[in-house]
Amino acid sequence: MSYGGLSLHRQREFACVFAVKSRKTTVFIVKPVLFCSFFKGAFCAAINQHYFFILLNMAKKKNTTTIKEIDEQIRLLRKSKTNSARKTKKAAGEKNQTKKDAGSPLRIIPLGGVDGIGKNMTVFEYDDDIIIIDCGLAFPEDSMPGVDLVIPDTTYLEENAGKIRGLFLTHGHEDHIGAVPYLLKKLNVPVYGTRLTLGILEGKLSEHDLLSTAQLIEKKAGDVVKAGIFSVEFIRVTHSIPDSCAFCIETPVGRVIVTGDFKIDLTPARGESINLGRLAELGNSGVRLLMCDSTNVERPGYTPSERVIYPSFDRFFAVKDKRIVIATFSSNVHRIQQIINASAKHGRKVAVTGRSMLNILSAAVRLGYIDIPEGILIDMNEMKRYSPGELTLITTGSQGEPMSALHRMAFGEHAQVTVGHEDIVVLSSSPIPGNEKMISCIVNELLKRGTEVINDSTAEVHVSGHACMEELKIMHALTRPQCFVPLHGEYRHLKKHADLAKQMGMEPRKIIIPQTGKVIELTKRTIKARGEVPSGAIMVDGYSVGDVGVTILRDRRHLAEDGILIVVTAIDRYTGNIVTGPDISTKGFVYAKESEALLDELAKLAQRSIERCLHRGVTDFETMQTRVRDELNSVIYQRTKRRPMIVPIFMDFSL
Ligand SMILES: [Zn+2]
Ligand SMILES: [Zn+2]
């Protein structure tokens, strides 16, 4: 500690009093004596047990300040700021000239996860090395009738197959691992993930007959994997599924942190909390880029801990004469643990229904992620041996899915379970946007049956697995990134998250809102969007992957909205005569029995159209189909204001 050129501690044993003068202040330093007197603008302060400082402001103070003086101060301040900014810019420019960006940029390519919740997949490429983070699926939108799943387009990876060093999975949710089987069918790359993530993945791979060939490499939080030029560290985070991780990727242009899905839960239902210490440590030693979950960025405050819902469970499970039917996401192992705990406490046996629920439960039990007391689980068939107050039934269908067990129960179609006034149905989840109507439909049916229904708007029976605004700020504050790319959300979420980064002081030019397939180039000094790769959504329908495209979807929507009209005619192309028909049949267009007159008229119209063609020597089926379709189309529209799909079919009966 020094002041005015004197080291105080070193002077302790010498003179009794020093007087140190600066331009406006005089400091007296004296040996410890009781010294406490005030005089003419002086004040005393005790610094430690040895010394007292007396600071005398010797400057002559004026009692009044004029506006002119303030104005002058502002001018001087502004001038000094401009000068220092110029100097900094000049220095930076010189630095840039001497030290240009060495080497290639890191190319970051989102193949999904940035245009809605689902199909998360991000590619990191540096020269001859590629790593992939996550490979998830999305569920089809309303505009995709008949489609089962949507997966990311991986053409770019197939074109660069030789460069891929590994696929790294953050956690075991469908939107992060659901498309792995489809990727591995094309590219058998090593897959790194934690125990539960790989445990859930194994179930999927065996359904696709890939388990024996897949290279699954188990890692735990804290492990570091070298993958080509990259090294990837697994960092523990908390989320609605155990064993979730963030990744710290060391690259030649600096450190990149990908948070994966997370919330800051300091009291998770089971297991350890998010490793904030490690994130802060990385922040202290420099993070070039943060890529962060944006799901709940619009929600202020903090997401409550998973543990806050236990008291609600405790209250409902204590009701003596009612059976608890509880629906939740099958992957929410922590939630299932809490349901088991509450059931055990109140002497309830637990039955489980729903294929995905049973699959994940078996993986969680096998791998030790859930504690179930012996004898508490019972088969569905055994339920009739117990009274309602002794039973809990865990089911899927919290999103109102039409094929789910809860849906069938609500509509009285479940083979083993009938719900009624002896049940409390708990929806331990919140609706995924778009599912509200289906859930509402189930709630109405349950209420009609006299069932009590509890959901997250009536009691604390659900908490989100994603970080709210204040938690996201903590993530930014701990990692202190130089650049930022928001992930996992619709555009509005990503934009809001970008605004949050700006609010926290990041320059707008260091933030990029990602788009599917658009390449982000990161160097040691810059970040910019440059170029794009093939990308999009591949639709999976049954066994077929990718053959359902825009045309098929358009036809499906057309059929769904307007129905179909089929015109079958047998002709003899050789003689130019109609042999039989045209016969008209329809589906989804008009009720045939009540529209016989219209259908007869259409048949005659088709006949005249075909005869005209044949008369003019037009016998190729394609031309005839177009003529018939056009003529029928306009008449049908005039009569009905509808446009069914018209399919003329010709059969050639010429010998
Ligand atoms: Zn997710
Ligand atoms: Zn997730």
PDB file of N, CA and C in Angstrom, residues 229-285:
ATOM      1  N   ILE A 229      -8.855 -32.181 -34.410  1.00  0.00           N
ATOM      2  CA  ILE A 229      -8.224 -30.973 -33.873  1.00  0.00           C
ATOM      3  C   ILE A 229      -8.970 -30.447 -32.640  1.00  0.00           C
ATOM      4  N   PHE A 230     -10.189 -30.941 -32.440  1.00  0.00           N
ATOM      5  CA  PHE A 230     -11.013 -30.471 -31.322  1.00  0.00           C
ATOM      6  C   PHE A 230     -10.768 -31.295 -30.063  1.00  0.00           C
ATOM      7  N   SER A 231     -11.017 -30.671 -28.907  1.00  0.00           N
ATOM      8  CA  SER A 231     -11.181 -31.497 -27.710  1.00  0.00           C
ATOM      9  C   SER A 231     -12.469 -31.032 -27.034  1.00  0.00           C
ATOM     10  N   VAL A 232     -13.237 -31.998 -26.568  1.00  0.00           N
ATOM     11  CA  VAL A 232     -14.580 -31.704 -26.067  1.00  0.00           C
ATOM     12  C   VAL A 232     -14.686 -32.137 -24.612  1.00  0.00           C
ATOM     13  N   GLU A 233     -15.016 -31.181 -23.742  1.00  0.00           N
ATOM     14  CA  GLU A 233     -15.162 -31.496 -22.321  1.00  0.00           C
ATOM     15  C   GLU A 233     -16.647 -31.581 -21.967  1.00  0.00           C
ATOM     16  N   PHE A 234     -17.016 -32.622 -21.228  1.00  0.00           N
ATOM     17  CA  PHE A 234     -18.395 -32.777 -20.761  1.00  0.00           C
ATOM     18  C   PHE A 234     -18.538 -32.026 -19.437  1.00  0.00           C
ATOM     19  N   ILE A 235     -19.509 -31.112 -19.360  1.00  0.00           N
ATOM     20  CA  ILE A 235     -19.727 -30.345 -18.117  1.00  0.00           C
ATOM     21  C   ILE A 235     -21.149 -30.609 -17.625  1.00  0.00           C
ATOM     22  N   ARG A 236     -21.274 -30.991 -16.364  1.00  0.00           N
ATOM     23  CA  ARG A 236     -22.598 -31.344 -15.833  1.00  0.00           C
ATOM     24  C   ARG A 236     -23.534 -30.127 -15.785  1.00  0.00           C
ATOM     25  N   VAL A 237     -24.765 -30.304 -16.313  1.00  0.00           N
ATOM     26  CA  VAL A 237     -25.796 -29.273 -16.143  1.00  0.00           C
ATOM     27  C   VAL A 237     -27.054 -29.945 -15.601  1.00  0.00           C
ATOM     28  N   THR A 238     -28.017 -29.147 -15.151  1.00  0.00           N
ATOM     29  CA  THR A 238     -29.286 -29.712 -14.690  1.00  0.00           C
ATOM     30  C   THR A 238     -30.358 -29.419 -15.738  1.00  0.00           C
ATOM     31  N   HIS A 239     -31.249 -30.402 -15.925  1.00  0.00           N
ATOM     32  CA  HIS A 239     -32.299 -30.305 -16.938  1.00  0.00           C
ATOM     33  C   HIS A 239     -33.393 -31.281 -16.509  1.00  0.00           C
ATOM     34  N   SER A 240     -34.428 -31.458 -17.328  1.00  0.00           N
ATOM     35  CA  SER A 240     -35.512 -32.345 -16.907  1.00  0.00           C
ATOM     36  C   SER A 240     -35.217 -33.820 -17.163  1.00  0.00           C
ATOM     37  N   ILE A 241     -34.001 -34.138 -17.493  1.00  0.00           N
ATOM     38  CA  ILE A 241     -33.579 -35.537 -17.607  1.00  0.00           C
ATOM     39  C   ILE A 241     -32.185 -35.609 -16.984  1.00  0.00           C
ATOM     40  N   PRO A 242     -31.897 -36.661 -16.203  1.00  0.00           N
ATOM     41  CA  PRO A 242     -30.566 -36.718 -15.580  1.00  0.00           C
ATOM     42  C   PRO A 242     -29.466 -36.889 -16.622  1.00  0.00           C
ATOM     43  N   ASP A 243     -28.231 -36.682 -16.159  1.00  0.00           N
ATOM     44  CA  ASP A 243     -27.049 -36.930 -16.985  1.00  0.00           C
ATOM     45  C   ASP A 243     -26.951 -35.991 -18.184  1.00  0.00           C
ATOM     46  N   SER A 244     -27.481 -34.771 -18.046  1.00  0.00           N
ATOM     47  CA  SER A 244     -27.374 -33.794 -19.133  1.00  0.00           C
ATOM     48  C   SER A 244     -26.038 -33.066 -19.029  1.00  0.00           C
ATOM     49  N   CYS A 245     -25.493 -32.707 -20.170  1.00  0.00           N
ATOM     50  CA  CYS A 245     -24.187 -32.041 -20.174  1.00  0.00           C
ATOM     51  C   CYS A 245     -24.156 -30.849 -21.116  1.00  0.00           C
ATOM     52  N   ALA A 246     -23.295 -29.902 -20.759  1.00  0.00           N
ATOM     53  CA  ALA A 246     -22.899 -28.853 -21.700  1.00  0.00           C
ATOM     54  C   ALA A 246     -21.552 -29.298 -22.254  1.00  0.00           C
ATOM     55  N   PHE A 247     -21.118 -28.675 -23.343  1.00  0.00           N
ATOM     56  CA  PHE A 247     -19.808 -29.013 -23.887  1.00  0.00           C
ATOM     57  C   PHE A 247     -18.929 -27.777 -23.940  1.00  0.00           C
ATOM     58  N   CYS A 248     -17.651 -27.986 -23.580  1.00  0.00           N
ATOM     59  CA  CYS A 248     -16.658 -26.945 -23.816  1.00  0.00           C
ATOM     60  C   CYS A 248     -15.762 -27.481 -24.920  1.00  0.00           C
ATOM     61  N   ILE A 249     -15.804 -26.830 -26.071  1.00  0.00           N
ATOM     62  CA  ILE A 249     -15.039 -27.317 -27.222  1.00  0.00           C
ATOM     63  C   ILE A 249     -13.822 -26.420 -27.414  1.00  0.00           C
ATOM     64  N   GLU A 250     -12.633 -27.021 -27.286  1.00  0.00           N
ATOM     65  CA  GLU A 250     -11.402 -26.253 -27.537  1.00  0.00           C
ATOM     66  C   GLU A 250     -11.117 -26.329 -29.031  1.00  0.00           C
ATOM     67  N   THR A 251     -11.007 -25.160 -29.667  1.00  0.00           N
ATOM     68  CA  THR A 251     -10.765 -25.132 -31.115  1.00  0.00           C
ATOM     69  C   THR A 251      -9.566 -24.228 -31.385  1.00  0.00           C
ATOM     70  N   PRO A 252      -8.983 -24.298 -32.592  1.00  0.00           N
ATOM     71  CA  PRO A 252      -7.827 -23.437 -32.882  1.00  0.00           C
ATOM     72  C   PRO A 252      -8.152 -21.942 -32.809  1.00  0.00           C
ATOM     73  N   VAL A 253      -9.440 -21.565 -32.878  1.00  0.00           N
ATOM     74  CA  VAL A 253      -9.757 -20.129 -32.804  1.00  0.00           C
ATOM     75  C   VAL A 253     -10.249 -19.725 -31.418  1.00  0.00           C
ATOM     76  N   GLY A 254     -10.244 -20.663 -30.504  1.00  0.00           N
ATOM     77  CA  GLY A 254     -10.662 -20.340 -29.138  1.00  0.00           C
ATOM     78  C   GLY A 254     -11.687 -21.330 -28.622  1.00  0.00           C
ATOM     79  N   ARG A 255     -12.149 -21.031 -27.421  1.00  0.00           N
ATOM     80  CA  ARG A 255     -13.023 -21.959 -26.706  1.00  0.00           C
ATOM     81  C   ARG A 255     -14.492 -21.662 -27.016  1.00  0.00           C
ATOM     82  N   VAL A 256     -15.243 -22.725 -27.313  1.00  0.00           N
ATOM     83  CA  VAL A 256     -16.673 -22.555 -27.577  1.00  0.00           C
ATOM     84  C   VAL A 256     -17.447 -23.342 -26.519  1.00  0.00           C
ATOM     85  N   ILE A 257     -18.419 -22.694 -25.882  1.00  0.00           N
ATOM     86  CA  ILE A 257     -19.256 -23.418 -24.921  1.00  0.00           C
ATOM     87  C   ILE A 257     -20.648 -23.588 -25.518  1.00  0.00           C
ATOM     88  N   VAL A 258     -21.094 -24.844 -25.582  1.00  0.00           N
ATOM     89  CA  VAL A 258     -22.457 -25.149 -26.030  1.00  0.00           C
ATOM     90  C   VAL A 258     -23.195 -25.642 -24.789  1.00  0.00           C
ATOM     91  N   THR A 259     -24.214 -24.907 -24.361  1.00  0.00           N
ATOM     92  CA  THR A 259     -24.826 -25.240 -23.062  1.00  0.00           C
ATOM     93  C   THR A 259     -25.700 -26.486 -23.116  1.00  0.00           C
ATOM     94  N   GLY A 260     -26.212 -26.844 -24.313  1.00  0.00           N
ATOM     95  CA  GLY A 260     -27.256 -27.867 -24.357  1.00  0.00           C
ATOM     96  C   GLY A 260     -28.474 -27.320 -23.631  1.00  0.00           C
ATOM     97  N   ASP A 261     -29.470 -28.168 -23.375  1.00  0.00           N
ATOM     98  CA  ASP A 261     -30.646 -27.717 -22.625  1.00  0.00           C
ATOM     99  C   ASP A 261     -30.265 -27.687 -21.151  1.00  0.00           C
ATOM    100  N   PHE A 262     -30.620 -26.627 -20.454  1.00  0.00           N
ATOM    101  CA  PHE A 262     -30.248 -26.572 -19.040  1.00  0.00           C
ATOM    102  C   PHE A 262     -31.161 -25.638 -18.265  1.00  0.00           C
ATOM    103  N   LYS A 263     -31.160 -25.830 -16.950  1.00  0.00           N
ATOM    104  CA  LYS A 263     -31.681 -24.841 -16.019  1.00  0.00           C
ATOM    105  C   LYS A 263     -30.714 -24.841 -14.845  1.00  0.00           C
ATOM    106  N   ILE A 264     -30.759 -23.791 -14.048  1.00  0.00           N
ATOM    107  CA  ILE A 264     -29.858 -23.777 -12.894  1.00  0.00           C
ATOM    108  C   ILE A 264     -30.655 -24.279 -11.699  1.00  0.00           C
ATOM    109  N   ASP A 265     -30.610 -25.596 -11.485  1.00  0.00           N
ATOM    110  CA  ASP A 265     -31.346 -26.199 -10.377  1.00  0.00           C
ATOM    111  C   ASP A 265     -30.331 -26.548  -9.297  1.00  0.00           C
ATOM    112  N   LEU A 266     -30.377 -25.796  -8.208  1.00  0.00           N
ATOM    113  CA  LEU A 266     -29.370 -26.013  -7.163  1.00  0.00           C
ATOM    114  C   LEU A 266     -29.792 -27.109  -6.196  1.00  0.00           C
ATOM    115  N   THR A 267     -31.066 -27.551  -6.297  1.00  0.00           N
ATOM    116  CA  THR A 267     -31.509 -28.683  -5.480  1.00  0.00           C
ATOM    117  C   THR A 267     -32.239 -29.687  -6.369  1.00  0.00           C
ATOM    118  N   PRO A 268     -31.518 -30.318  -7.301  1.00  0.00           N
ATOM    119  CA  PRO A 268     -32.201 -31.278  -8.179  1.00  0.00           C
ATOM    120  C   PRO A 268     -32.778 -32.436  -7.358  1.00  0.00           C
ATOM    121  N   ALA A 269     -33.790 -33.101  -7.915  1.00  0.00           N
ATOM    122  CA  ALA A 269     -34.450 -34.175  -7.170  1.00  0.00           C
ATOM    123  C   ALA A 269     -33.457 -35.284  -6.830  1.00  0.00           C
ATOM    124  N   ARG A 270     -32.448 -35.443  -7.649  1.00  0.00           N
ATOM    125  CA  ARG A 270     -31.472 -36.504  -7.443  1.00  0.00           C
ATOM    126  C   ARG A 270     -30.189 -36.107  -8.166  1.00  0.00           C
ATOM    127  N   GLY A 271     -29.073 -36.544  -7.669  1.00  0.00           N
ATOM    128  CA  GLY A 271     -27.811 -36.279  -8.359  1.00  0.00           C
ATOM    129  C   GLY A 271     -27.286 -34.892  -8.070  1.00  0.00           C
ATOM    130  N   GLU A 272     -26.176 -34.575  -8.749  1.00  0.00           N
ATOM    131  CA  GLU A 272     -25.482 -33.325  -8.449  1.00  0.00           C
ATOM    132  C   GLU A 272     -26.053 -32.157  -9.240  1.00  0.00           C
ATOM    133  N   SER A 273     -25.731 -30.960  -8.751  1.00  0.00           N
ATOM    134  CA  SER A 273     -26.238 -29.757  -9.396  1.00  0.00           C
ATOM    135  C   SER A 273     -25.345 -29.366 -10.578  1.00  0.00           C
ATOM    136  N   ILE A 274     -25.785 -28.366 -11.305  1.00  0.00           N
ATOM    137  CA  ILE A 274     -25.017 -27.835 -12.441  1.00  0.00           C
ATOM    138  C   ILE A 274     -23.634 -27.362 -11.968  1.00  0.00           C
ATOM    139  N   ASN A 275     -22.609 -27.629 -12.759  1.00  0.00           N
ATOM    140  CA  ASN A 275     -21.241 -27.284 -12.353  1.00  0.00           C
ATOM    141  C   ASN A 275     -20.932 -25.822 -12.703  1.00  0.00           C
ATOM    142  N   LEU A 276     -21.494 -24.920 -11.887  1.00  0.00           N
ATOM    143  CA  LEU A 276     -21.299 -23.489 -12.148  1.00  0.00           C
ATOM    144  C   LEU A 276     -19.837 -23.099 -11.990  1.00  0.00           C
ATOM    145  N   GLY A 277     -19.159 -23.782 -11.053  1.00  0.00           N
ATOM    146  CA  GLY A 277     -17.749 -23.483 -10.786  1.00  0.00           C
ATOM    147  C   GLY A 277     -16.903 -23.658 -12.035  1.00  0.00           C
ATOM    148  N   ARG A 278     -17.140 -24.771 -12.747  1.00  0.00           N
ATOM    149  CA  ARG A 278     -16.343 -25.044 -13.940  1.00  0.00           C
ATOM    150  C   ARG A 278     -16.641 -24.012 -15.041  1.00  0.00           C
ATOM    151  N   LEU A 279     -17.919 -23.650 -15.154  1.00  0.00           N
ATOM    152  CA  LEU A 279     -18.291 -22.669 -16.182  1.00  0.00           C
ATOM    153  C   LEU A 279     -17.617 -21.329 -15.898  1.00  0.00           C
ATOM    154  N   ALA A 280     -17.574 -20.968 -14.598  1.00  0.00           N
ATOM    155  CA  ALA A 280     -16.938 -19.704 -14.212  1.00  0.00           C
ATOM    156  C   ALA A 280     -15.442 -19.763 -14.485  1.00  0.00           C
ATOM    157  N   GLU A 281     -14.854 -20.924 -14.184  1.00  0.00           N
ATOM    158  CA  GLU A 281     -13.424 -21.117 -14.402  1.00  0.00           C
ATOM    159  C   GLU A 281     -13.083 -20.915 -15.885  1.00  0.00           C
ATOM    160  N   LEU A 282     -13.910 -21.529 -16.740  1.00  0.00           N
ATOM    161  CA  LEU A 282     -13.688 -21.383 -18.185  1.00  0.00           C
ATOM    162  C   LEU A 282     -13.871 -19.928 -18.589  1.00  0.00           C
ATOM    163  N   GLY A 283     -14.878 -19.284 -17.981  1.00  0.00           N
ATOM    164  CA  GLY A 283     -15.117 -17.866 -18.267  1.00  0.00           C
ATOM    165  C   GLY A 283     -13.903 -17.032 -17.914  1.00  0.00           C
ATOM    166  N   ASN A 284     -13.280 -17.352 -16.776  1.00  0.00           N
ATOM    167  CA  ASN A 284     -12.104 -16.588 -16.335  1.00  0.00           C
ATOM    168  C   ASN A 284     -10.934 -16.754 -17.280  1.00  0.00           C
ATOM    169  N   SER A 285     -10.807 -17.959 -17.860  1.00  0.00           N
ATOM    170  CA  SER A 285      -9.646 -18.137 -18.736  1.00  0.00           C
ATOM    171  C   SER A 285      -9.987 -17.852 -20.200  1.00  0.00           C
TER     172      SER A 285
END
